[in-house]
mmCIF file of C-alpha atoms in Angstrom:
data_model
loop_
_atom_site.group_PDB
_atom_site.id
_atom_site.type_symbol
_atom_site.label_atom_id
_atom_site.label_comp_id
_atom_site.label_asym_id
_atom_site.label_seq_id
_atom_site.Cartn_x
_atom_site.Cartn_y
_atom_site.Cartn_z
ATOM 1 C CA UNK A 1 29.232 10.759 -16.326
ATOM 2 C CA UNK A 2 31.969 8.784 -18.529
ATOM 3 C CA UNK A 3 32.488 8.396 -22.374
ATOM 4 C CA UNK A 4 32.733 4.890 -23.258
ATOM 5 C CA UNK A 5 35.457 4.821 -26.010
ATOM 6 C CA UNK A 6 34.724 1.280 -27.750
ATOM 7 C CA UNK A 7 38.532 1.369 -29.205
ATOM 8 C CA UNK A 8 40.801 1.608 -26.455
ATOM 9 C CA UNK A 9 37.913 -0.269 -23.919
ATOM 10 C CA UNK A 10 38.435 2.973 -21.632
ATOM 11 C CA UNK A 11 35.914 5.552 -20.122
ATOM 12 C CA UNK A 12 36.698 8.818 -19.913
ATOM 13 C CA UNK A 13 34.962 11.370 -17.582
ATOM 14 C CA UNK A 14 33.221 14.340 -18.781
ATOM 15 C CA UNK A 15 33.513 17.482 -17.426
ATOM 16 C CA UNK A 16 30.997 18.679 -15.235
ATOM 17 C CA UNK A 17 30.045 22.558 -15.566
ATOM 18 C CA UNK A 18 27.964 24.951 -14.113
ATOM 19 C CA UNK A 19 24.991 26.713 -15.958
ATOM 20 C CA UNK A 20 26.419 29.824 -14.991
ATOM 21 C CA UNK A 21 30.129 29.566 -16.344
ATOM 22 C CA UNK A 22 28.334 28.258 -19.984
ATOM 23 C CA UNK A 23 26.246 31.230 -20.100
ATOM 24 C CA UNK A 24 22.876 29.735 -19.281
ATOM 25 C CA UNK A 25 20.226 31.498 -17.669
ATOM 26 C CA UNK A 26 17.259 30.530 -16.021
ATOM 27 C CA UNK A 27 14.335 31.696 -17.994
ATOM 28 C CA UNK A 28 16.021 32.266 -20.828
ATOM 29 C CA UNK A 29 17.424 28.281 -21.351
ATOM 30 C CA UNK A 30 16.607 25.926 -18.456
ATOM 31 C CA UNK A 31 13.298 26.914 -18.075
ATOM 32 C CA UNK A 32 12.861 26.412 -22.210
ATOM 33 C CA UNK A 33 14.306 23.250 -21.832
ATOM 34 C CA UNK A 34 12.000 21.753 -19.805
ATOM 35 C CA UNK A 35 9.196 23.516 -22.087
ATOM 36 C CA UNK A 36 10.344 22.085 -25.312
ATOM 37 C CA UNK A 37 11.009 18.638 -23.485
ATOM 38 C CA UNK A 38 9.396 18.109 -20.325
ATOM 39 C CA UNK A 39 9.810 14.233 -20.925
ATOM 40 C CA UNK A 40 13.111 15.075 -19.557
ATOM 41 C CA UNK A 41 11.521 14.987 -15.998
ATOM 42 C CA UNK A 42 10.591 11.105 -16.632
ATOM 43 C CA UNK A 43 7.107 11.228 -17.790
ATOM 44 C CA UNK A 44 4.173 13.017 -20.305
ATOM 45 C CA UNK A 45 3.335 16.303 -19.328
ATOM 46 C CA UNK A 46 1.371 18.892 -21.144
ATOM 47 C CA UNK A 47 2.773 22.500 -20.675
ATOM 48 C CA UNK A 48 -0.150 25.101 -20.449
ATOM 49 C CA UNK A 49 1.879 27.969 -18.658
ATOM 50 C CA UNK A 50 5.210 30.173 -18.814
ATOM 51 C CA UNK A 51 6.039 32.520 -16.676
ATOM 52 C CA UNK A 52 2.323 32.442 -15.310
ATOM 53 C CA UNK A 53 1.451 35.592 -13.154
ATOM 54 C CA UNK A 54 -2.484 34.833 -13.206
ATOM 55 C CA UNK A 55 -2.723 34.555 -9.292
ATOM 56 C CA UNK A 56 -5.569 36.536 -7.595
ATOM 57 C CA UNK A 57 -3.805 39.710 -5.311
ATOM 58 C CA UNK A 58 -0.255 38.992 -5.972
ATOM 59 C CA UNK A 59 1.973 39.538 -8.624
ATOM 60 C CA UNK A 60 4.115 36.521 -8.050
ATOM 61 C CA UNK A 61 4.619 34.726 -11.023
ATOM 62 C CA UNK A 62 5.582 30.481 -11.351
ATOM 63 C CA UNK A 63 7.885 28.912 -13.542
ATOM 64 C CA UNK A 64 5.765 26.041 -15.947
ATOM 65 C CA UNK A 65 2.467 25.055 -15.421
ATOM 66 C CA UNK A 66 2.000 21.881 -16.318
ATOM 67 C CA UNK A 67 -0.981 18.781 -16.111
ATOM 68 C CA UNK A 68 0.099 15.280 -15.841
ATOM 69 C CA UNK A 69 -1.562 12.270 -17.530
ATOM 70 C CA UNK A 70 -3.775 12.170 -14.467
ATOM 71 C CA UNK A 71 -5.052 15.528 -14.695
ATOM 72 C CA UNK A 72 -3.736 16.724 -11.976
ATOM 73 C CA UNK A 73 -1.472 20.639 -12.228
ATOM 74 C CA UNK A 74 2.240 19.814 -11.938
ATOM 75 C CA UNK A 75 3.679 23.010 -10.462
ATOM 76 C CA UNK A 76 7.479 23.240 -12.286
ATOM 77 C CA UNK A 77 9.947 25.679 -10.336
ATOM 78 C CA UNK A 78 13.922 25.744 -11.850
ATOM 79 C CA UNK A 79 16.669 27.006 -10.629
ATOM 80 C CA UNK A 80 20.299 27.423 -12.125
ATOM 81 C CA UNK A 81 22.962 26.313 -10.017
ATOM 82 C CA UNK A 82 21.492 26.263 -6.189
ATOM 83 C CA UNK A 83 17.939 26.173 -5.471
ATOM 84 C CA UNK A 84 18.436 29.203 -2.787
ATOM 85 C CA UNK A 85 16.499 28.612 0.692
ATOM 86 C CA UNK A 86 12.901 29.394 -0.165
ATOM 87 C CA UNK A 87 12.314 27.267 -3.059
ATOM 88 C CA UNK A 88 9.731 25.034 -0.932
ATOM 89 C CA UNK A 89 8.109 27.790 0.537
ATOM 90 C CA UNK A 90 7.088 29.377 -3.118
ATOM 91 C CA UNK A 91 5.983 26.179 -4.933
ATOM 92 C CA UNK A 92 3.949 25.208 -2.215
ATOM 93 C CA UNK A 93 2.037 29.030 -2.145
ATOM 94 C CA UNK A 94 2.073 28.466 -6.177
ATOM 95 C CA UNK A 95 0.768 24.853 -5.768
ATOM 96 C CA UNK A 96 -2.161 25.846 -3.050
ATOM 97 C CA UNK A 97 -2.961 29.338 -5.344
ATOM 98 C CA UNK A 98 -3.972 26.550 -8.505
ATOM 99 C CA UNK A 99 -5.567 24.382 -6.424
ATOM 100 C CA UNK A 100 -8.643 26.541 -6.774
ATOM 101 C CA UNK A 101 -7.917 26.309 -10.375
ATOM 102 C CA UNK A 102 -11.804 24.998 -12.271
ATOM 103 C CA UNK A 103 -11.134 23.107 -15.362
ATOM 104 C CA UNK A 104 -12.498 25.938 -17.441
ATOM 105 C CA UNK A 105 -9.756 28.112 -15.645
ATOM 106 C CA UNK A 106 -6.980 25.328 -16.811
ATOM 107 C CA UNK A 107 -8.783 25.724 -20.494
ATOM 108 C CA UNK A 108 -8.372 29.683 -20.415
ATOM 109 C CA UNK A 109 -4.729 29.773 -19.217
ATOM 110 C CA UNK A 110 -4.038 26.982 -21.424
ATOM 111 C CA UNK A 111 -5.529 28.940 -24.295
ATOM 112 C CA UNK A 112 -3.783 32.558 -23.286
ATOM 113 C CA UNK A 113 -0.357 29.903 -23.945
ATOM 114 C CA UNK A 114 -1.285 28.685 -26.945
ATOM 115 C CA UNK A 115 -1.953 31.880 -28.289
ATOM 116 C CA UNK A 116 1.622 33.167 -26.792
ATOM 117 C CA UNK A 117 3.237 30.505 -28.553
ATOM 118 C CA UNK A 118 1.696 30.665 -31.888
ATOM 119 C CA UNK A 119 -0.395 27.230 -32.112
ATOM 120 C CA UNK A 120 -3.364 27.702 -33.770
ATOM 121 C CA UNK A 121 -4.893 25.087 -32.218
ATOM 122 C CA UNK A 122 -7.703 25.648 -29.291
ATOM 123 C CA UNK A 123 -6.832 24.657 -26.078
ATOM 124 C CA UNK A 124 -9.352 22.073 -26.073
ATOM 125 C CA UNK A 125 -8.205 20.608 -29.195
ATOM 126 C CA UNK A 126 -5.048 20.267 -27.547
ATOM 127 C CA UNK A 127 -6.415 18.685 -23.994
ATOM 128 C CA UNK A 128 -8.342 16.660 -25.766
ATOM 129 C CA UNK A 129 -5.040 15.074 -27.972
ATOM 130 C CA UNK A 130 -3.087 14.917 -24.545
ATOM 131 C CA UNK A 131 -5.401 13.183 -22.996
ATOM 132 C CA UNK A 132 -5.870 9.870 -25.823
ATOM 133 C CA UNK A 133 -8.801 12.188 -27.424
ATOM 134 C CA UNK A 134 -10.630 11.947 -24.705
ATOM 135 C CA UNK A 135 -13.497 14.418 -25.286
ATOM 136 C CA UNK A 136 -13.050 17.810 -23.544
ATOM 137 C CA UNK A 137 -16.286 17.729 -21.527
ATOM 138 C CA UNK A 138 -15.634 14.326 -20.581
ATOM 139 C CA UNK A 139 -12.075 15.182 -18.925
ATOM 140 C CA UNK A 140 -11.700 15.930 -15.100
ATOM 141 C CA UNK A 141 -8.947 18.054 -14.494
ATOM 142 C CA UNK A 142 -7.364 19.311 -11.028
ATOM 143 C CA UNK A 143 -9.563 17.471 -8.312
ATOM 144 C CA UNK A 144 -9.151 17.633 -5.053
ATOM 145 C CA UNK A 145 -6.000 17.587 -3.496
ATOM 146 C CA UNK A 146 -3.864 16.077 -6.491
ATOM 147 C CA UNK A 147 -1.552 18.794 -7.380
ATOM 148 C CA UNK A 148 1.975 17.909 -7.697
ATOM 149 C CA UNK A 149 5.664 20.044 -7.223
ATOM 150 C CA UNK A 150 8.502 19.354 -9.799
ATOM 151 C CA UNK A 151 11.341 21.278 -8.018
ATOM 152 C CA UNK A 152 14.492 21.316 -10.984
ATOM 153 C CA UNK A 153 18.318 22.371 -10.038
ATOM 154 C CA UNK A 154 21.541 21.910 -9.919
ATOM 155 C CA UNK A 155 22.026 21.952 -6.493
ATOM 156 C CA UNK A 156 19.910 21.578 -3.442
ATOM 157 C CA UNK A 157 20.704 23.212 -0.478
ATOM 158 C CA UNK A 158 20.137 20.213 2.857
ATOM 159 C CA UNK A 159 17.213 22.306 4.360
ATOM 160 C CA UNK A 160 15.321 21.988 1.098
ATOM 161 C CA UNK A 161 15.995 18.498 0.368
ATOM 162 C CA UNK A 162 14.882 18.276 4.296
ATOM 163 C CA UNK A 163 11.730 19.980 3.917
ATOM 164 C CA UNK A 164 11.204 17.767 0.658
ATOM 165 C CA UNK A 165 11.197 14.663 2.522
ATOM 166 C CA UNK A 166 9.112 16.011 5.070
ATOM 167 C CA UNK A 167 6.342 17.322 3.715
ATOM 168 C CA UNK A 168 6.567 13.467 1.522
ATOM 169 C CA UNK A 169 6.037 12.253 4.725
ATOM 170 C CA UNK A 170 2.592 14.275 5.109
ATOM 171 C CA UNK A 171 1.659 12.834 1.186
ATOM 172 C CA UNK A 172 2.380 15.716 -0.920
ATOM 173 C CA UNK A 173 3.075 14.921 -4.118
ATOM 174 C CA UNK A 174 6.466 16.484 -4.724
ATOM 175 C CA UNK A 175 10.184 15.486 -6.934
ATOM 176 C CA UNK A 176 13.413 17.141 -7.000
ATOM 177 C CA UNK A 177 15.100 16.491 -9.956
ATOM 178 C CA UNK A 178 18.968 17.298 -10.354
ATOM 179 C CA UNK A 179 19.943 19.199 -13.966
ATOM 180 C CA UNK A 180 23.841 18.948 -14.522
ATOM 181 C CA UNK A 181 25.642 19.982 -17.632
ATOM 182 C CA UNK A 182 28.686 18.046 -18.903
ATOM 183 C CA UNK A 183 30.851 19.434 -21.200
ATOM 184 C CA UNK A 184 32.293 16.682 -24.570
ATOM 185 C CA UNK A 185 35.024 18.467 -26.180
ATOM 186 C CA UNK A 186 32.355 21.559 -28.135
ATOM 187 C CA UNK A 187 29.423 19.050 -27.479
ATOM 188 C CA UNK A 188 27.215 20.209 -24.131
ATOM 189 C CA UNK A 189 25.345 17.306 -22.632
ATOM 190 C CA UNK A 190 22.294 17.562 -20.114
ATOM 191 C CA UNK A 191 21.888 15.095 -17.820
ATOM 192 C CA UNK A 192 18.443 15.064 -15.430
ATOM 193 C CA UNK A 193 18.421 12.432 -12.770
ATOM 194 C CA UNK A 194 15.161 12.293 -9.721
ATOM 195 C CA UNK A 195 16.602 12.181 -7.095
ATOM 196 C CA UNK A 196 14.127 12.668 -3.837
ATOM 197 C CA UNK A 197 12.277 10.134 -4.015
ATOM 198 C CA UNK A 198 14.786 8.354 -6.144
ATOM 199 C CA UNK A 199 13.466 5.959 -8.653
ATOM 200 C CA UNK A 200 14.005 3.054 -7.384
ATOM 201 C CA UNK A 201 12.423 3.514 -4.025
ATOM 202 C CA UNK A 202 9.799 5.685 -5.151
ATOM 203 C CA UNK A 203 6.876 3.104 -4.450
ATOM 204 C CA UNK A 204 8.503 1.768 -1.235
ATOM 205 C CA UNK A 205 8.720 6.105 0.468
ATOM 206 C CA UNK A 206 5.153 6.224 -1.020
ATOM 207 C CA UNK A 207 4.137 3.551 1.086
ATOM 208 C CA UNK A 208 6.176 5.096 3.758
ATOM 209 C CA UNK A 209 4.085 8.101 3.623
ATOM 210 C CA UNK A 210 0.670 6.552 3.280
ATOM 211 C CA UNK A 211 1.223 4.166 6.495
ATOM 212 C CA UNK A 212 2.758 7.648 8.172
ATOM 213 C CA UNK A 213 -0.671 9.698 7.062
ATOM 214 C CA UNK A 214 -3.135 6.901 8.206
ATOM 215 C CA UNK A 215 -1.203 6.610 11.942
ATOM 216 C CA UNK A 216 -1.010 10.292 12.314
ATOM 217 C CA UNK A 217 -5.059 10.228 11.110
ATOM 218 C CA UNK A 218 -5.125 7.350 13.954
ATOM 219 C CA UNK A 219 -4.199 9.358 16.265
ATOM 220 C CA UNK A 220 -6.061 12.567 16.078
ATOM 221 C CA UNK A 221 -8.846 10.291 15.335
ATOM 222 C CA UNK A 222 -8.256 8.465 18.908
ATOM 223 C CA UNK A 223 -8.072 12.071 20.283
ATOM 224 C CA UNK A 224 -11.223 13.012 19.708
ATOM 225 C CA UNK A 225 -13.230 10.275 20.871
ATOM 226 C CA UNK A 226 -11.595 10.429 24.209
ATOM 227 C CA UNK A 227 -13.961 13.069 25.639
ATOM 228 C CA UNK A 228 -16.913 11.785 23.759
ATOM 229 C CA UNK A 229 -16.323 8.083 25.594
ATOM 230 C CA UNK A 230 -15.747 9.618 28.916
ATOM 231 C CA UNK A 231 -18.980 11.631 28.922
ATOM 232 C CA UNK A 232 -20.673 8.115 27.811
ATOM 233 C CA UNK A 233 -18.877 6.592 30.636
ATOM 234 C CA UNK A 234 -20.096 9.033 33.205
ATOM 235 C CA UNK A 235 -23.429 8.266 31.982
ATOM 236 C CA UNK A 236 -23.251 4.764 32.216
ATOM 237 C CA UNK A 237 -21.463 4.832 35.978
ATOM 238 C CA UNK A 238 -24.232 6.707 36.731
ATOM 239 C CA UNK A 239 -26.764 4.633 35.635
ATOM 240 C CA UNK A 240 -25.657 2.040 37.758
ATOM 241 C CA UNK A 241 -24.774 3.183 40.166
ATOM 242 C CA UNK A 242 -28.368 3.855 40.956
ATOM 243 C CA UNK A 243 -29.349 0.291 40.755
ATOM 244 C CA UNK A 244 -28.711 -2.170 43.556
ATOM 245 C CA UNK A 245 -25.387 -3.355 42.150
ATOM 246 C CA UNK A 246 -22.540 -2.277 43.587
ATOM 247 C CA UNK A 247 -20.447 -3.571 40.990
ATOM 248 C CA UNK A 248 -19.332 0.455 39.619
ATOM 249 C CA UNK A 249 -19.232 2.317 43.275
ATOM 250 C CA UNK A 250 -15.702 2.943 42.952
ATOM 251 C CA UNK A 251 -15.159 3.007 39.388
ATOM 252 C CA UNK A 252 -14.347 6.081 37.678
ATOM 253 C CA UNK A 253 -15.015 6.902 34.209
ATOM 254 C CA UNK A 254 -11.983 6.529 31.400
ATOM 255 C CA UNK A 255 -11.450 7.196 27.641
ATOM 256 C CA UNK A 256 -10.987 3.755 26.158
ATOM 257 C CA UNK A 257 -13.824 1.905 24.744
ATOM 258 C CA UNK A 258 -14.033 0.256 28.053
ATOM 259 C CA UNK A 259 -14.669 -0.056 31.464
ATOM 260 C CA UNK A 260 -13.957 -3.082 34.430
ATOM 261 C CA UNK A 261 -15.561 -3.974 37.556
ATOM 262 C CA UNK A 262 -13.872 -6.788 39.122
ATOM 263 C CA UNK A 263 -15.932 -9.376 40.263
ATOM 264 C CA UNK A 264 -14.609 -10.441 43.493
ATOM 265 C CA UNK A 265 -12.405 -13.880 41.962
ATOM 266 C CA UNK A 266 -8.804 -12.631 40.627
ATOM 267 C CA UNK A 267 -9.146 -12.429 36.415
ATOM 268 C CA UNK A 268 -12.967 -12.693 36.068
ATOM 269 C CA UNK A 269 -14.459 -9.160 35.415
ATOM 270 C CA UNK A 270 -17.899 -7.663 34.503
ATOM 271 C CA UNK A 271 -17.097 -5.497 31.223
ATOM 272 C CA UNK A 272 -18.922 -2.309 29.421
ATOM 273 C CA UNK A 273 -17.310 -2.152 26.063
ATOM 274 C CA UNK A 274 -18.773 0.096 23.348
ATOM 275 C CA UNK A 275 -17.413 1.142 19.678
ATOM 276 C CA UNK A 276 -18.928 2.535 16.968
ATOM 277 C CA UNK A 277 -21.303 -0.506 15.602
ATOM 278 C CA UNK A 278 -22.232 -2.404 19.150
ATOM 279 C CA UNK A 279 -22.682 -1.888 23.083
ATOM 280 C CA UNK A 280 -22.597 -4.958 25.488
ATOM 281 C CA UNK A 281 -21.894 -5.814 29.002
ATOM 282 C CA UNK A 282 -19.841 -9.279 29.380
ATOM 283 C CA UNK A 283 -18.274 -11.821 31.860
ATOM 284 C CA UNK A 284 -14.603 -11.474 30.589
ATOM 285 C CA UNK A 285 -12.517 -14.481 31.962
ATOM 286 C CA UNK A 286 -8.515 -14.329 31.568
ATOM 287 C CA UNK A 287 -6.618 -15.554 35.044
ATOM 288 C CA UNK A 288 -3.514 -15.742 32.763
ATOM 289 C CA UNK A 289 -3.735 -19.448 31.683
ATOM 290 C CA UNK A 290 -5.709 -20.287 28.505
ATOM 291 C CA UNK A 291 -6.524 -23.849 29.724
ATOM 292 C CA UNK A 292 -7.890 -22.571 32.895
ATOM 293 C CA UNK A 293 -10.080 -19.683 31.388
ATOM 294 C CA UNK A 294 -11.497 -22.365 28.679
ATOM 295 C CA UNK A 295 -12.292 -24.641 31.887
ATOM 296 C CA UNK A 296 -14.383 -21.805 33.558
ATOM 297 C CA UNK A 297 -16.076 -20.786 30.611
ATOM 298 C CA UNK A 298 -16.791 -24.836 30.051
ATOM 299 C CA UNK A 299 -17.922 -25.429 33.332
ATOM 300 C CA UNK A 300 -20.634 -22.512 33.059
ATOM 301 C CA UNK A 301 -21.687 -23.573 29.650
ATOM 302 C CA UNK A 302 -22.397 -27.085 30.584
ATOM 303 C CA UNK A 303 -25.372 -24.906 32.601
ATOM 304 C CA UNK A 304 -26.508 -23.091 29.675
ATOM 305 C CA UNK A 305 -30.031 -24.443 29.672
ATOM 306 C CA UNK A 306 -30.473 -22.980 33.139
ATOM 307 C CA UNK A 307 -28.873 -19.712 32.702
ATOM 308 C CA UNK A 308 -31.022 -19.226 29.552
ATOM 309 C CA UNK A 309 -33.710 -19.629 31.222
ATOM 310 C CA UNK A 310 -33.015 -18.222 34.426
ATOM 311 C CA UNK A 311 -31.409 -14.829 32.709
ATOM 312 C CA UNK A 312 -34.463 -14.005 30.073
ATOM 313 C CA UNK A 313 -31.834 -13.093 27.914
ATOM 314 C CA UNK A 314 -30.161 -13.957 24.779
ATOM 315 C CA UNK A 315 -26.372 -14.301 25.989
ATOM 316 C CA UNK A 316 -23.908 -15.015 23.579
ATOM 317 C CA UNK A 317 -20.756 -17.630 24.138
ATOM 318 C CA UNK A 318 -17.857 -16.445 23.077
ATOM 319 C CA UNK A 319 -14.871 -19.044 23.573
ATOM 320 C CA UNK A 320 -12.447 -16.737 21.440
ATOM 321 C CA UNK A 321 -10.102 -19.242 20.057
ATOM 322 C CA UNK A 322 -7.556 -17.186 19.273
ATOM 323 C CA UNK A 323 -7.291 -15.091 22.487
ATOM 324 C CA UNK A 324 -6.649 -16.639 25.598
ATOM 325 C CA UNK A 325 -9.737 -14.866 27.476
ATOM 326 C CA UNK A 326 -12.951 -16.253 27.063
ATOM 327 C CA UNK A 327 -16.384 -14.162 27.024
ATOM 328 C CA UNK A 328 -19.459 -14.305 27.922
ATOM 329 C CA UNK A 329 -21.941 -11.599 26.639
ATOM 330 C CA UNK A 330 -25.078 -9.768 25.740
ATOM 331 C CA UNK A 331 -25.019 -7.611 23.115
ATOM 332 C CA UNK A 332 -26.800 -5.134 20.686
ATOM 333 C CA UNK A 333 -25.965 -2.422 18.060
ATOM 334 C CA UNK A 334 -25.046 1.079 19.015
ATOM 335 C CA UNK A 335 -23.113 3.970 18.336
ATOM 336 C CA UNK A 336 -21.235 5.724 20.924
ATOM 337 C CA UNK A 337 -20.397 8.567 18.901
ATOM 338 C CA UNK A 338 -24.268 9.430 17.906
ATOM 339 C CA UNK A 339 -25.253 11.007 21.593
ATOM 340 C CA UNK A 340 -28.756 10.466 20.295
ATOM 341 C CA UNK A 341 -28.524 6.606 20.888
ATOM 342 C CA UNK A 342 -27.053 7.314 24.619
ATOM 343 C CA UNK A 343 -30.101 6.422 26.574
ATOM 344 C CA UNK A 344 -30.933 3.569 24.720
ATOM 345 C CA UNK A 345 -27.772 2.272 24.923
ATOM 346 C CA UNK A 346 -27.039 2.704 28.618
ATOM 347 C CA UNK A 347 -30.540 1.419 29.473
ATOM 348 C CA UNK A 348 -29.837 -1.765 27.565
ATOM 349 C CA UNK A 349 -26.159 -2.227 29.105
ATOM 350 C CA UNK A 350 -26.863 -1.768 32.397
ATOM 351 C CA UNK A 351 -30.030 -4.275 32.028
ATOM 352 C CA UNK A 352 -27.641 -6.448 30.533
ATOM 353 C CA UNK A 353 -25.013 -6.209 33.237
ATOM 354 C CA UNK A 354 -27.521 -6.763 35.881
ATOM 355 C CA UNK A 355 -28.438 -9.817 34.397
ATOM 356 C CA UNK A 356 -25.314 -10.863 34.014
ATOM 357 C CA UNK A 357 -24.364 -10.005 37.842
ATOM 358 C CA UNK A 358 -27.503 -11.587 38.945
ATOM 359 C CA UNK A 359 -26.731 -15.003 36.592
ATOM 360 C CA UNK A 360 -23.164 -15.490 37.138
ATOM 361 C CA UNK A 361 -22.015 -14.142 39.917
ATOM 362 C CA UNK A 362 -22.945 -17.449 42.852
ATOM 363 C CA UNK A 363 -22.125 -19.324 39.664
ATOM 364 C CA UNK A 364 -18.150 -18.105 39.933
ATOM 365 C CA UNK A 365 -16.671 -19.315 42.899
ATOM 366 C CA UNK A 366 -17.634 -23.383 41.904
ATOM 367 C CA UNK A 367 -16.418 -22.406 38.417
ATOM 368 C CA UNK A 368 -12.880 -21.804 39.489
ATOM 369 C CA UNK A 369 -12.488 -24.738 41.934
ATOM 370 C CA UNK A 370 -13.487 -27.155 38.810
ATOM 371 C CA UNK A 371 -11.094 -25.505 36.924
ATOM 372 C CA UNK A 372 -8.142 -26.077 39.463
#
């Protein structure tokens, strides 16, 4: 930090201190700091606890309590002139201690301050004024999972601004914010700069965090409807394998919302697919060359009127214009993840593949030579 000295055109740099060597203690200054000013960390907060020791069977006691203009708790922890190793550990135990917090349990601590601090007013008088006199019963304070971490300091060690950027990864809501004092001749100056996430990329590591959250959710998602689809898939193999196709004799169950039975000509398959809204069985066509695939799929659509007829069914032609596969199916509505709706399902898809076996099959060879 520099001192711009407008007659000479010259900065000079001020001299960086520690708390320690100026005398300042933690409780006693930082921590009232932030109290009298908590603007200082960048935006309105509303202090409702000091030194807050109100935990259920502990006596470990937080820093500042604070709500944000969201109503969400803002846990506040300071430390002088290095944040020690631990800091993350304790405001997250302080943070997930007030997220039980009711708002009539934000209203009494908030009132016990008050009280502490000489303000006559009520502590819903005061929410109400922080909040753009929004009338208390009307406010909703600490929901769900929107507590926040304001870690302040001097210093942070690497393994907390590691853990800090970590746990940002995993969305929770948490700032370090580096306190430095400068020294002007007799005059002391504060200066408070956020520095994980910094400003300026705060949106883009948010966005980070949120793409992060939903692929991790992805994926544990994905991992537990891979034994769900394999038991549906035994089911199904099953099924028809007790018909007189032969399509599924050597296929074995998998965990994708699939399965493939070739059909005897390279690239043209008979299909089960299943998700979560539909079940089907399908002619999927893809030898590898878009033109070719659209010229199969044309040459058994120019017999449509036939294979409706001959199939009793309502088959649906699918040219898929921006895939190079074509498909031909029959499909209905169906959950795979509701076993309830198994036997429906699996009756309908392996009535549809039969159908589809039975119609298209003799139909295949000619297809590909008037393709070639």
């Amino acid at each position: 930090m520099y001192r711009i000295d407008r007659a000479t055109n010259t900065i000079h740099a001020l001299k960086q201190m520690s708390f320690r060597d100026l005398g300042f203690r933690e409780r006693a200054h930082l921590q009232e700091w932030i109290a009298h000013q908590p603007m200082a960390l960048g935006e309105e907060l509303l202090i409702i606890a000091k030194e807050f020791a109100g935990f259920s069977d502990t006596n470990e006691r937080l820093d500042l309590l604070a709500l944000d203009k969201q109503g969400a708790l803002v846990v506040i922890e300071n430390k002088l002139d290095d944040t020690g190793r631990d800091v993350t550990w304790q405001a997250l135990k302080y943070a997930s201690y007030c997220s039980t917090f009711s708002k009539d349990d934000i209203r009494r601590v908030f009132q016990e301050h008050l009280s502490k601090c000489g303000d006559g007013r009520s502590a819903e008088e005061a929410l109400s004024a922080f909040f753009d006199d929004t009338d208390y019963a009307e406010l909703s304070l600490n929901k769900g999972v929107s507590q926040r971490i304001i870690l302040v300091a001097a210093n942070f060690r690497k393994e907390v601004t590691s853990t800090v950027l970590w746990l940002s990864n995993y969305r929770v809501r948490i700032q370090c914010f580096r306190a430095t004092p400068f020294a002007m001749g007799d005059e002391l100056i504060l200066n408070v700069e956020q520095i994980i996430p910094a400003r300026d990329t705060e949106e883009f590591i948010i966005s980070l965090a949120d793409k992060a959250k939903d692929e991790i959710e992805g994926i544990e998602t994905e991992a537990r409807r891979h034994p769900v689809r394999r038991r549906f898939w035994v089911e199904v193999i099953e099924k028809i394998n007790a018909s007189p196709s032969d399509l599924y004799r050597n296929i074995s169950p998998g965990k994708a919302s699939w399965i493939s039975a070739a059909s005897g000509m390279r690239g043209l398959a008979f299909n089960f697919a299943t998700t979560q809204t539909y079940c089907r069985a399908e002619l999927y066509i893809d030898r590898g060359d878009k033109a070719e695939n659209e010229a199969i799929f044309a040459h058994l659509l120019a017999q449509r009127d036939v294979i409706d007829a001959e199939s009793g069914s309502e088959i649906i032609w699918d040219m898929l214009e921006t895939k190079r596969a074509c498909r031909i199916k029959i499909e209905r509505p169906g959950d795979v993840f509701d076993p309830d709706q198994w036997p429906d399902m699996i009756q309908f898809m392996v009535g549809a593949m039969l159908t589809l076996e039975k119609t298209f099959r003799p139909r295949l060879a000619a297809a590909v030579a008037a393709s070639t």
